[in-house]
Amino acid sequence: MGIFNAILGNASEVTIEKVAKEFKPILIDGEQIEKAYKVIRDMFIFTNKRLILVEKQGVTGSKVDYQSIPYTSIKKFSKESGGIVDLDAELKIWITGETVPIKKQFGKDNNINEVYKILSTHILS
């Protein structure tokens, strides 16, 4: 399902072990990756401190933009799905000072509820 999700632009979960080495140089002391997702070349990483959005640019993807969003900057978030027969779900995250939410698609084989729980844990506590 991973290739199918990539073609559709849906997020696929990536193991923490696969991304830990890449992100180690930018994590602060005590910061740990909780979940990681990939959409074609781009990624979004949930740590215990923040959300990191990774956008690989250009044909080769050699230029990489890392956007760090502290959980305190997230003013609201939502998930939308069509229920049991829906093949995908959408996560929306609104950042303070921005009018347009960040949107990420999840395929049926990825549990958007886990991401929703991570956001709830960090934002509502």
Short mmCIF file of N, CA and C in Angstrom, two decimals:
data_model
loop_
_atom_site.label_atom_id
_atom_site.label_comp_id
_atom_site.label_asym_id
_atom_site.label_seq_id
_atom_site.Cartn_x
_atom_site.Cartn_y
_atom_site.Cartn_z
N MET A 1 0.81 -1.20 0.00
CA MET A 1 0.00 0.00 0.00
C MET A 1 0.85 1.26 0.00
N GLY A 2 2.14 1.17 0.41
CA GLY A 2 2.99 2.35 0.49
C GLY A 2 3.17 3.06 -0.83
N ILE A 3 3.40 2.32 -1.91
CA ILE A 3 3.55 2.93 -3.24
C ILE A 3 2.24 3.55 -3.68
N PHE A 4 1.14 2.87 -3.44
CA PHE A 4 -0.18 3.39 -3.79
C PHE A 4 -0.46 4.69 -3.05
N ASN A 5 -0.11 4.74 -1.76
CA ASN A 5 -0.30 5.96 -0.98
C ASN A 5 0.56 7.10 -1.52
N ALA A 6 1.79 6.81 -1.91
CA ALA A 6 2.68 7.85 -2.45
C ALA A 6 2.11 8.42 -3.74
N ILE A 7 1.57 7.57 -4.60
CA ILE A 7 0.98 8.03 -5.86
C ILE A 7 -0.20 8.96 -5.58
N LEU A 8 -0.98 8.63 -4.57
CA LEU A 8 -2.15 9.44 -4.22
C LEU A 8 -1.78 10.67 -3.38
N GLY A 9 -0.53 10.76 -2.95
CA GLY A 9 -0.12 11.87 -2.10
C GLY A 9 -0.49 11.66 -0.64
N ASN A 10 -0.74 10.41 -0.26
CA ASN A 10 -1.08 10.08 1.12
C ASN A 10 0.19 9.84 1.93
N ALA A 11 0.10 10.14 3.21
CA ALA A 11 1.23 9.93 4.10
C ALA A 11 1.37 8.45 4.44
N SER A 12 2.61 8.00 4.48
CA SER A 12 2.93 6.64 4.91
C SER A 12 3.85 6.73 6.11
N GLU A 13 3.59 5.93 7.12
CA GLU A 13 4.42 5.96 8.32
C GLU A 13 5.81 5.43 8.01
N VAL A 14 6.81 6.07 8.61
CA VAL A 14 8.20 5.68 8.48
C VAL A 14 8.68 5.30 9.88
N THR A 15 9.47 4.25 9.99
CA THR A 15 9.95 3.86 11.31
C THR A 15 10.90 4.92 11.87
N ILE A 16 10.86 5.07 13.17
CA ILE A 16 11.71 6.05 13.84
C ILE A 16 13.18 5.76 13.57
N GLU A 17 13.53 4.48 13.52
CA GLU A 17 14.91 4.10 13.27
C GLU A 17 15.41 4.63 11.93
N LYS A 18 14.54 4.68 10.92
CA LYS A 18 14.94 5.14 9.59
C LYS A 18 15.24 6.64 9.55
N VAL A 19 14.61 7.42 10.41
CA VAL A 19 14.79 8.87 10.36
C VAL A 19 15.65 9.42 11.51
N ALA A 20 15.91 8.61 12.51
CA ALA A 20 16.63 9.08 13.70
C ALA A 20 18.00 9.67 13.36
N LYS A 21 18.75 9.01 12.50
CA LYS A 21 20.10 9.48 12.16
C LYS A 21 20.04 10.82 11.42
N GLU A 22 19.09 10.94 10.49
CA GLU A 22 18.95 12.19 9.71
C GLU A 22 18.60 13.37 10.60
N PHE A 23 17.77 13.16 11.62
CA PHE A 23 17.27 14.27 12.43
C PHE A 23 18.07 14.51 13.71
N LYS A 24 18.97 13.60 14.05
CA LYS A 24 19.76 13.76 15.27
C LYS A 24 20.46 15.11 15.37
N PRO A 25 21.05 15.64 14.28
CA PRO A 25 21.74 16.94 14.39
C PRO A 25 20.84 18.13 14.72
N ILE A 26 19.54 18.02 14.49
CA ILE A 26 18.67 19.18 14.74
C ILE A 26 17.79 19.02 15.98
N LEU A 27 17.84 17.88 16.62
CA LEU A 27 17.06 17.67 17.84
C LEU A 27 17.82 18.21 19.05
N ILE A 28 17.07 18.79 19.99
CA ILE A 28 17.71 19.32 21.19
C ILE A 28 17.80 18.20 22.24
N ASP A 29 18.57 18.46 23.30
CA ASP A 29 18.71 17.49 24.38
C ASP A 29 17.33 17.15 24.95
N GLY A 30 17.06 15.87 25.09
CA GLY A 30 15.78 15.42 25.64
C GLY A 30 14.66 15.31 24.62
N GLU A 31 14.91 15.74 23.38
CA GLU A 31 13.87 15.67 22.35
C GLU A 31 13.94 14.30 21.66
N GLN A 32 12.77 13.70 21.49
CA GLN A 32 12.69 12.37 20.88
C GLN A 32 11.62 12.35 19.80
N ILE A 33 11.89 11.63 18.74
CA ILE A 33 10.90 11.45 17.66
C ILE A 33 9.85 10.46 18.14
N GLU A 34 8.57 10.84 17.98
CA GLU A 34 7.48 9.96 18.38
C GLU A 34 6.83 9.27 17.19
N LYS A 35 6.68 9.99 16.08
CA LYS A 35 6.10 9.43 14.85
C LYS A 35 6.71 10.17 13.67
N ALA A 36 6.82 9.47 12.54
CA ALA A 36 7.35 10.07 11.32
C ALA A 36 6.52 9.58 10.14
N TYR A 37 6.21 10.50 9.23
CA TYR A 37 5.42 10.19 8.04
C TYR A 37 6.08 10.78 6.81
N LYS A 38 5.92 10.10 5.70
CA LYS A 38 6.51 10.55 4.45
C LYS A 38 5.42 10.64 3.39
N VAL A 39 5.47 11.73 2.60
CA VAL A 39 4.58 11.92 1.45
C VAL A 39 5.50 12.16 0.26
N ILE A 40 5.68 11.16 -0.57
CA ILE A 40 6.62 11.16 -1.69
C ILE A 40 8.01 11.49 -1.15
N ARG A 41 8.51 12.74 -1.29
CA ARG A 41 9.83 13.09 -0.77
C ARG A 41 9.75 13.88 0.52
N ASP A 42 8.61 14.49 0.79
CA ASP A 42 8.45 15.33 1.97
C ASP A 42 8.12 14.48 3.20
N MET A 43 8.38 15.04 4.37
CA MET A 43 8.12 14.33 5.61
C MET A 43 7.51 15.26 6.64
N PHE A 44 6.84 14.69 7.61
CA PHE A 44 6.50 15.43 8.81
C PHE A 44 6.76 14.53 10.01
N ILE A 45 7.45 15.13 10.97
CA ILE A 45 7.98 14.43 12.13
C ILE A 45 7.35 15.01 13.39
N PHE A 46 6.81 14.14 14.23
CA PHE A 46 6.27 14.56 15.52
C PHE A 46 7.28 14.16 16.59
N THR A 47 7.78 15.16 17.32
CA THR A 47 8.67 14.88 18.44
C THR A 47 7.90 15.18 19.72
N ASN A 48 8.55 14.98 20.85
CA ASN A 48 7.91 15.32 22.12
C ASN A 48 7.94 16.82 22.39
N LYS A 49 8.55 17.61 21.48
CA LYS A 49 8.65 19.06 21.67
C LYS A 49 7.98 19.88 20.56
N ARG A 50 7.93 19.32 19.33
CA ARG A 50 7.47 20.11 18.19
C ARG A 50 7.09 19.22 17.01
N LEU A 51 6.55 19.89 16.00
CA LEU A 51 6.26 19.26 14.71
C LEU A 51 7.30 19.81 13.73
N ILE A 52 7.95 18.92 13.00
CA ILE A 52 8.95 19.34 12.01
C ILE A 52 8.43 18.95 10.63
N LEU A 53 8.28 19.95 9.75
CA LEU A 53 7.86 19.71 8.37
C LEU A 53 9.10 19.77 7.50
N VAL A 54 9.27 18.79 6.66
CA VAL A 54 10.45 18.69 5.80
C VAL A 54 10.00 18.71 4.36
N GLU A 55 10.48 19.69 3.61
CA GLU A 55 10.14 19.80 2.19
C GLU A 55 11.42 19.72 1.37
N LYS A 56 11.52 18.68 0.57
CA LYS A 56 12.67 18.53 -0.32
C LYS A 56 12.34 19.22 -1.63
N GLN A 57 13.24 20.11 -2.05
CA GLN A 57 12.98 20.96 -3.20
C GLN A 57 13.90 20.61 -4.37
N GLY A 58 13.46 20.98 -5.56
CA GLY A 58 14.26 20.76 -6.76
C GLY A 58 14.12 19.34 -7.29
N VAL A 59 14.67 19.13 -8.46
CA VAL A 59 14.57 17.83 -9.13
C VAL A 59 15.29 16.74 -8.34
N THR A 60 16.45 17.07 -7.80
CA THR A 60 17.25 16.07 -7.09
C THR A 60 16.88 15.97 -5.61
N GLY A 61 16.18 16.97 -5.09
CA GLY A 61 15.82 16.97 -3.68
C GLY A 61 16.99 17.28 -2.77
N SER A 62 18.05 17.89 -3.35
CA SER A 62 19.24 18.18 -2.55
C SER A 62 19.04 19.39 -1.64
N LYS A 63 18.10 20.27 -1.98
CA LYS A 63 17.79 21.41 -1.13
C LYS A 63 16.62 21.01 -0.23
N VAL A 64 16.81 21.16 1.08
CA VAL A 64 15.80 20.72 2.04
C VAL A 64 15.43 21.87 2.96
N ASP A 65 14.12 22.08 3.13
CA ASP A 65 13.60 23.10 4.03
C ASP A 65 13.01 22.40 5.25
N TYR A 66 13.53 22.74 6.44
CA TYR A 66 13.03 22.20 7.70
C TYR A 66 12.24 23.31 8.40
N GLN A 67 10.96 23.09 8.60
CA GLN A 67 10.12 24.06 9.30
C GLN A 67 9.76 23.49 10.65
N SER A 68 10.12 24.20 11.70
CA SER A 68 9.87 23.75 13.07
C SER A 68 8.66 24.49 13.64
N ILE A 69 7.69 23.73 14.11
CA ILE A 69 6.47 24.34 14.67
C ILE A 69 6.31 23.85 16.11
N PRO A 70 6.56 24.73 17.08
CA PRO A 70 6.34 24.34 18.47
C PRO A 70 4.85 24.04 18.68
N TYR A 71 4.57 23.06 19.50
CA TYR A 71 3.17 22.71 19.75
C TYR A 71 2.37 23.89 20.31
N THR A 72 3.05 24.82 20.99
CA THR A 72 2.36 25.99 21.54
C THR A 72 1.85 26.92 20.45
N SER A 73 2.37 26.79 19.22
CA SER A 73 1.93 27.63 18.09
C SER A 73 0.73 27.04 17.36
N ILE A 74 0.34 25.84 17.70
CA ILE A 74 -0.82 25.22 17.04
C ILE A 74 -2.06 25.64 17.80
N LYS A 75 -2.97 26.35 17.09
CA LYS A 75 -4.16 26.85 17.78
C LYS A 75 -5.35 25.90 17.68
N LYS A 76 -5.39 25.07 16.62
CA LYS A 76 -6.43 24.03 16.52
C LYS A 76 -6.02 23.02 15.46
N PHE A 77 -6.68 21.87 15.51
CA PHE A 77 -6.40 20.81 14.53
C PHE A 77 -7.66 19.98 14.37
N SER A 78 -7.75 19.30 13.23
CA SER A 78 -8.92 18.47 12.97
C SER A 78 -8.54 17.28 12.11
N LYS A 79 -9.39 16.27 12.16
CA LYS A 79 -9.25 15.13 11.26
C LYS A 79 -10.60 14.91 10.60
N GLU A 80 -10.54 14.52 9.35
CA GLU A 80 -11.77 14.31 8.59
C GLU A 80 -11.64 13.01 7.81
N SER A 81 -12.64 12.16 7.96
CA SER A 81 -12.66 10.91 7.21
C SER A 81 -14.11 10.56 6.89
N GLY A 82 -14.28 9.69 5.92
CA GLY A 82 -15.61 9.29 5.49
C GLY A 82 -16.11 8.06 6.19
N GLY A 83 -15.43 7.62 7.23
CA GLY A 83 -15.88 6.44 7.95
C GLY A 83 -15.21 5.17 7.46
N ILE A 84 -15.89 4.07 7.59
CA ILE A 84 -15.32 2.75 7.32
C ILE A 84 -14.94 2.58 5.85
N VAL A 85 -15.76 3.04 4.92
CA VAL A 85 -15.49 2.82 3.50
C VAL A 85 -14.55 3.84 2.88
N ASP A 86 -14.17 4.88 3.62
CA ASP A 86 -13.29 5.91 3.09
C ASP A 86 -11.87 5.39 2.98
N LEU A 87 -11.22 5.64 1.85
CA LEU A 87 -9.85 5.17 1.64
C LEU A 87 -8.81 6.08 2.27
N ASP A 88 -9.19 7.28 2.63
CA ASP A 88 -8.21 8.18 3.22
C ASP A 88 -8.85 9.11 4.23
N ALA A 89 -7.98 9.83 4.94
CA ALA A 89 -8.42 10.81 5.93
C ALA A 89 -7.51 12.02 5.78
N GLU A 90 -8.01 13.17 6.22
CA GLU A 90 -7.22 14.39 6.12
C GLU A 90 -7.02 15.00 7.49
N LEU A 91 -5.79 15.40 7.75
CA LEU A 91 -5.43 16.10 8.97
C LEU A 91 -5.22 17.57 8.62
N LYS A 92 -5.80 18.46 9.42
CA LYS A 92 -5.60 19.90 9.24
C LYS A 92 -5.06 20.47 10.54
N ILE A 93 -4.04 21.33 10.40
CA ILE A 93 -3.41 21.96 11.56
C ILE A 93 -3.34 23.46 11.30
N TRP A 94 -3.94 24.25 12.20
CA TRP A 94 -3.90 25.70 12.08
C TRP A 94 -2.82 26.25 13.02
N ILE A 95 -1.95 27.08 12.45
CA ILE A 95 -0.85 27.69 13.20
C ILE A 95 -1.21 29.14 13.51
N THR A 96 -0.85 29.59 14.70
CA THR A 96 -1.08 30.97 15.10
C THR A 96 -0.50 31.92 14.05
N GLY A 97 -1.29 32.90 13.62
CA GLY A 97 -0.85 33.89 12.64
C GLY A 97 -1.07 33.48 11.20
N GLU A 98 -1.48 32.24 10.95
CA GLU A 98 -1.74 31.75 9.59
C GLU A 98 -3.23 31.50 9.42
N THR A 99 -3.77 31.85 8.27
CA THR A 99 -5.20 31.63 8.02
C THR A 99 -5.48 30.30 7.33
N VAL A 100 -4.51 29.81 6.59
CA VAL A 100 -4.69 28.55 5.86
C VAL A 100 -4.04 27.42 6.65
N PRO A 101 -4.76 26.34 6.90
CA PRO A 101 -4.18 25.24 7.67
C PRO A 101 -3.18 24.42 6.86
N ILE A 102 -2.31 23.76 7.58
CA ILE A 102 -1.43 22.74 6.98
C ILE A 102 -2.32 21.52 6.79
N LYS A 103 -2.26 20.91 5.60
CA LYS A 103 -3.11 19.75 5.32
C LYS A 103 -2.22 18.56 4.95
N LYS A 104 -2.55 17.41 5.52
CA LYS A 104 -1.84 16.17 5.22
C LYS A 104 -2.87 15.07 5.02
N GLN A 105 -2.67 14.28 3.96
CA GLN A 105 -3.57 13.16 3.65
C GLN A 105 -2.99 11.87 4.23
N PHE A 106 -3.86 11.04 4.76
CA PHE A 106 -3.48 9.73 5.29
C PHE A 106 -4.25 8.66 4.55
N GLY A 107 -3.55 7.59 4.18
CA GLY A 107 -4.20 6.45 3.56
C GLY A 107 -4.87 5.60 4.60
N LYS A 108 -5.69 4.68 4.15
CA LYS A 108 -6.46 3.82 5.05
C LYS A 108 -5.55 2.97 5.93
N ASP A 109 -4.36 2.60 5.43
CA ASP A 109 -3.47 1.73 6.21
C ASP A 109 -2.65 2.48 7.25
N ASN A 110 -2.78 3.80 7.32
CA ASN A 110 -2.09 4.59 8.34
C ASN A 110 -3.13 5.14 9.30
N ASN A 111 -2.85 5.03 10.57
CA ASN A 111 -3.83 5.40 11.58
C ASN A 111 -3.72 6.88 11.95
N ILE A 112 -4.61 7.68 11.37
CA ILE A 112 -4.62 9.12 11.67
C ILE A 112 -4.95 9.36 13.14
N ASN A 113 -5.62 8.41 13.77
CA ASN A 113 -5.95 8.57 15.19
C ASN A 113 -4.71 8.64 16.07
N GLU A 114 -3.64 7.95 15.67
CA GLU A 114 -2.39 8.03 16.43
C GLU A 114 -1.82 9.44 16.38
N VAL A 115 -1.86 10.05 15.22
CA VAL A 115 -1.36 11.43 15.06
C VAL A 115 -2.25 12.39 15.83
N TYR A 116 -3.54 12.19 15.75
CA TYR A 116 -4.50 13.03 16.47
C TYR A 116 -4.23 12.95 17.98
N LYS A 117 -3.92 11.75 18.46
CA LYS A 117 -3.63 11.56 19.88
C LYS A 117 -2.34 12.26 20.28
N ILE A 118 -1.31 12.19 19.42
CA ILE A 118 -0.05 12.89 19.70
C ILE A 118 -0.30 14.40 19.81
N LEU A 119 -1.03 14.94 18.84
CA LEU A 119 -1.33 16.38 18.89
C LEU A 119 -2.14 16.72 20.14
N SER A 120 -3.13 15.91 20.46
CA SER A 120 -3.95 16.15 21.66
C SER A 120 -3.10 16.12 22.93
N THR A 121 -2.22 15.15 23.01
CA THR A 121 -1.37 15.02 24.19
C THR A 121 -0.51 16.26 24.40
N HIS A 122 0.10 16.75 23.32
CA HIS A 122 1.03 17.88 23.47
C HIS A 122 0.34 19.23 23.54
N ILE A 123 -0.78 19.36 22.90
CA ILE A 123 -1.43 20.67 22.84
C ILE A 123 -2.40 20.89 23.99
N LEU A 124 -3.06 19.86 24.41
CA LEU A 124 -4.09 19.99 25.44
C LEU A 124 -3.58 19.83 26.86
N SER A 125 -2.31 19.47 27.02
CA SER A 125 -1.79 19.28 28.38
C SER A 125 -1.18 20.54 28.94
#
